[in-house]
Amino acid sequence: MCLFCKIVKKEIPSNIILEDENFIAFHDINPKAPVHILAIPKVHVDSFNEAKAELMAGMTTFIQEIAKETRLDESGYRVITNIGEDGGQEVKHLHFHVLGGAKLKWEHISDADPKGYL
Ligand code: 5GP
Ligand code: ZN
């Protein structure tokens, strides 16, 4: 069973912010911003590549609820999902990083040469 499936089953403790039938949100163990929350589906999905549109519809509403609950909806925030090797995905269970609580940096994130139009 993967790490986040264990968090869903409460076999590994986490600092839960919001939970419903299908989704759970908890604080990232290694925060990269003053607020760094992970939102995940309870069902195991490897990554965004495998996410069904219906699941994403629910995830959208769930993330909006997290933003409202934490008042990030007023100050602004960022939602990120890392996918696969180049995306830097470490945990192979679909998750969305919800980042905020301060003005976030927005810099280029690769030093590789631009490929132009593929
Ligand atoms: P990824 O790099 O896969 O997009 O993000 C995985 C995230 O999970 C990282 O930000 C990492 O800090 C977080 N993480 C890894 N293990 C745990 C854990 O056991 N508990 C919590 N709350 N977060 C974790
Ligand atoms: Zn899993």
CSV table of C-alpha atoms and ligand atoms in Angstrom, one decimal:
chain,number,residue,atom,x,y,z
A,1,MET,CA,0.0,0.0,0.0
A,2,CYS,CA,1.4,3.4,-0.9
A,3,LEU,CA,2.2,6.1,1.7
A,4,PHE,CA,-0.8,8.3,1.0
A,5,CYS,CA,-3.2,5.3,1.0
A,6,LYS,CA,-1.8,4.6,4.5
A,7,ILE,CA,-2.6,8.3,5.4
A,8,VAL,CA,-6.1,7.8,4.1
A,9,LYS,CA,-6.5,4.7,6.3
A,10,LYS,CA,-5.0,6.6,9.2
A,11,GLU,CA,-2.3,4.0,9.5
A,12,ILE,CA,0.2,6.9,9.3
A,13,PRO,CA,-0.8,10.0,11.3
A,14,SER,CA,-1.3,13.3,9.5
A,15,ASN,CA,-2.5,16.8,10.3
A,16,ILE,CA,-5.9,16.7,8.6
A,17,ILE,CA,-7.6,19.9,7.6
A,18,LEU,CA,-10.6,18.7,5.7
A,19,GLU,CA,-12.1,15.3,4.8
A,20,ASP,CA,-15.2,14.1,3.0
A,21,GLU,CA,-16.3,10.8,1.5
A,22,ASN,CA,-13.9,11.0,-1.4
A,23,PHE,CA,-11.0,13.3,-0.5
A,24,ILE,CA,-8.7,14.2,2.3
A,25,ALA,CA,-6.5,17.3,2.9
A,26,PHE,CA,-3.6,17.4,5.3
A,27,HIS,CA,-0.5,19.6,6.0
A,28,ASP,CA,2.7,18.7,4.0
A,29,ILE,CA,5.4,17.3,6.3
A,30,ASN,CA,8.0,19.5,4.7
A,31,PRO,CA,6.2,22.8,3.9
A,32,LYS,CA,7.6,24.9,1.1
A,33,ALA,CA,5.4,27.9,2.0
A,34,PRO,CA,3.7,29.2,5.2
A,35,VAL,CA,0.6,27.2,4.1
A,36,HIS,CA,1.3,23.9,2.3
A,37,ILE,CA,-1.6,21.5,2.2
A,38,LEU,CA,-1.9,18.3,0.2
A,39,ALA,CA,-5.3,17.4,-1.3
A,40,ILE,CA,-5.7,13.8,-2.3
A,41,PRO,CA,-8.4,11.4,-3.5
A,42,LYS,CA,-9.1,8.5,-1.1
A,43,VAL,CA,-9.0,6.1,-3.9
A,44,HIS,CA,-5.6,5.3,-5.2
A,45,VAL,CA,-4.8,7.0,-8.5
A,46,ASP,CA,-1.1,7.0,-9.7
A,47,SER,CA,-1.0,10.6,-11.0
A,48,PHE,CA,-2.9,13.3,-12.9
A,49,ASN,CA,-2.3,11.1,-16.1
A,50,GLU,CA,-4.8,8.6,-14.8
A,51,ALA,CA,-7.3,11.0,-13.2
A,52,LYS,CA,-10.8,10.8,-14.5
A,53,ALA,CA,-12.7,14.0,-15.3
A,54,GLU,CA,-15.4,13.1,-12.7
A,55,LEU,CA,-12.8,12.8,-10.0
A,56,MET,CA,-11.3,16.1,-11.0
A,57,ALA,CA,-14.7,17.8,-10.8
A,58,GLY,CA,-14.9,16.7,-7.1
A,59,MET,CA,-11.3,17.6,-6.5
A,60,THR,CA,-12.0,21.1,-7.8
A,61,THR,CA,-14.8,21.7,-5.3
A,62,PHE,CA,-12.7,20.1,-2.5
A,63,ILE,CA,-9.8,22.4,-3.2
A,64,GLN,CA,-12.1,25.4,-3.3
A,65,GLU,CA,-13.4,24.3,0.1
A,66,ILE,CA,-9.8,24.1,1.5
A,67,ALA,CA,-9.2,27.6,0.2
A,68,LYS,CA,-12.3,28.9,1.8
A,69,GLU,CA,-11.7,27.1,5.1
A,70,THR,CA,-8.1,28.5,5.4
A,71,ARG,CA,-9.1,31.9,3.9
A,72,LEU,CA,-6.6,31.4,1.1
A,73,ASP,CA,-9.4,32.3,-1.3
A,74,GLU,CA,-9.0,35.9,-0.1
A,75,SER,CA,-5.2,36.2,-0.1
A,76,GLY,CA,-4.5,34.0,-3.1
A,77,TYR,CA,-2.8,30.7,-3.5
A,78,ARG,CA,-1.3,28.2,-6.0
A,79,VAL,CA,-2.3,24.7,-6.9
A,80,ILE,CA,0.3,22.3,-8.3
A,81,THR,CA,0.4,18.7,-9.2
A,82,ASN,CA,3.7,17.1,-10.1
A,83,ILE,CA,3.5,14.3,-12.7
A,84,GLY,CA,6.2,11.6,-13.3
A,85,GLU,CA,9.9,11.8,-13.6
A,86,ASP,CA,10.4,15.3,-15.1
A,87,GLY,CA,7.5,16.7,-13.0
A,88,GLY,CA,9.4,15.6,-9.8
A,89,GLN,CA,6.6,13.4,-8.5
A,90,GLU,CA,7.9,11.5,-5.4
A,91,VAL,CA,4.7,10.0,-4.1
A,92,LYS,CA,2.9,8.0,-6.7
A,93,HIS,CA,-0.6,8.8,-5.4
A,94,LEU,CA,-2.3,11.7,-7.1
A,95,HIS,CA,-2.0,14.8,-4.9
A,96,PHE,CA,-2.4,18.6,-5.3
A,97,HIS,CA,-0.2,21.0,-3.4
A,98,VAL,CA,-2.1,24.0,-2.2
A,99,LEU,CA,0.4,26.7,-1.4
A,100,GLY,CA,-0.1,30.1,0.1
A,101,GLY,CA,0.1,32.3,3.2
A,102,ALA,CA,2.7,34.7,1.6
A,103,LYS,CA,3.5,36.1,-1.8
A,104,LEU,CA,4.8,33.1,-3.7
A,105,LYS,CA,7.8,33.2,-6.0
A,106,TRP,CA,7.3,32.6,-9.7
A,107,GLU,CA,10.6,32.0,-11.4
A,108,HIS,CA,11.7,29.8,-14.3
A,109,ILE,CA,11.9,26.2,-13.0
A,110,SER,CA,14.3,24.7,-15.4
A,111,ASP,CA,17.7,25.9,-16.8
A,112,ALA,CA,17.4,23.7,-19.8
A,113,ASP,CA,17.2,25.5,-23.2
A,114,PRO,CA,13.7,26.3,-24.4
A,115,LYS,CA,12.5,23.8,-27.0
A,116,GLY,CA,10.3,26.3,-28.7
A,117,TYR,CA,7.2,25.0,-30.4
A,118,LEU,CA,7.2,21.2,-30.4
B,1,5GP,P1,5.6,15.3,-4.7
B,1,5GP,O1,7.1,15.6,-4.8
B,1,5GP,O2,5.3,13.8,-5.0
B,1,5GP,O3,4.8,16.1,-5.6
B,1,5GP,O4,5.1,15.6,-3.3
B,1,5GP,C1,5.1,14.8,-2.2
B,1,5GP,C2,4.9,15.6,-1.0
B,1,5GP,O5,4.6,14.7,0.1
B,1,5GP,C3,6.2,16.3,-0.6
B,1,5GP,O6,5.9,17.8,-0.5
B,1,5GP,C4,6.5,15.8,0.8
B,1,5GP,O7,7.0,16.7,1.7
B,1,5GP,C5,5.2,15.2,1.3
B,1,5GP,N1,5.2,14.1,2.2
B,1,5GP,C6,6.0,13.0,2.0
B,1,5GP,N2,5.8,12.1,3.0
B,1,5GP,C7,4.9,12.7,3.8
B,1,5GP,C8,4.2,12.2,5.0
B,1,5GP,O8,4.5,11.1,5.5
B,1,5GP,N3,3.3,13.0,5.6
B,1,5GP,C9,3.0,14.2,5.0
B,1,5GP,N4,2.1,15.0,5.6
B,1,5GP,N5,3.6,14.7,3.9
B,1,5GP,C10,4.5,13.9,3.3
B,2,ZN,ZN,-2.1,5.3,-2.8
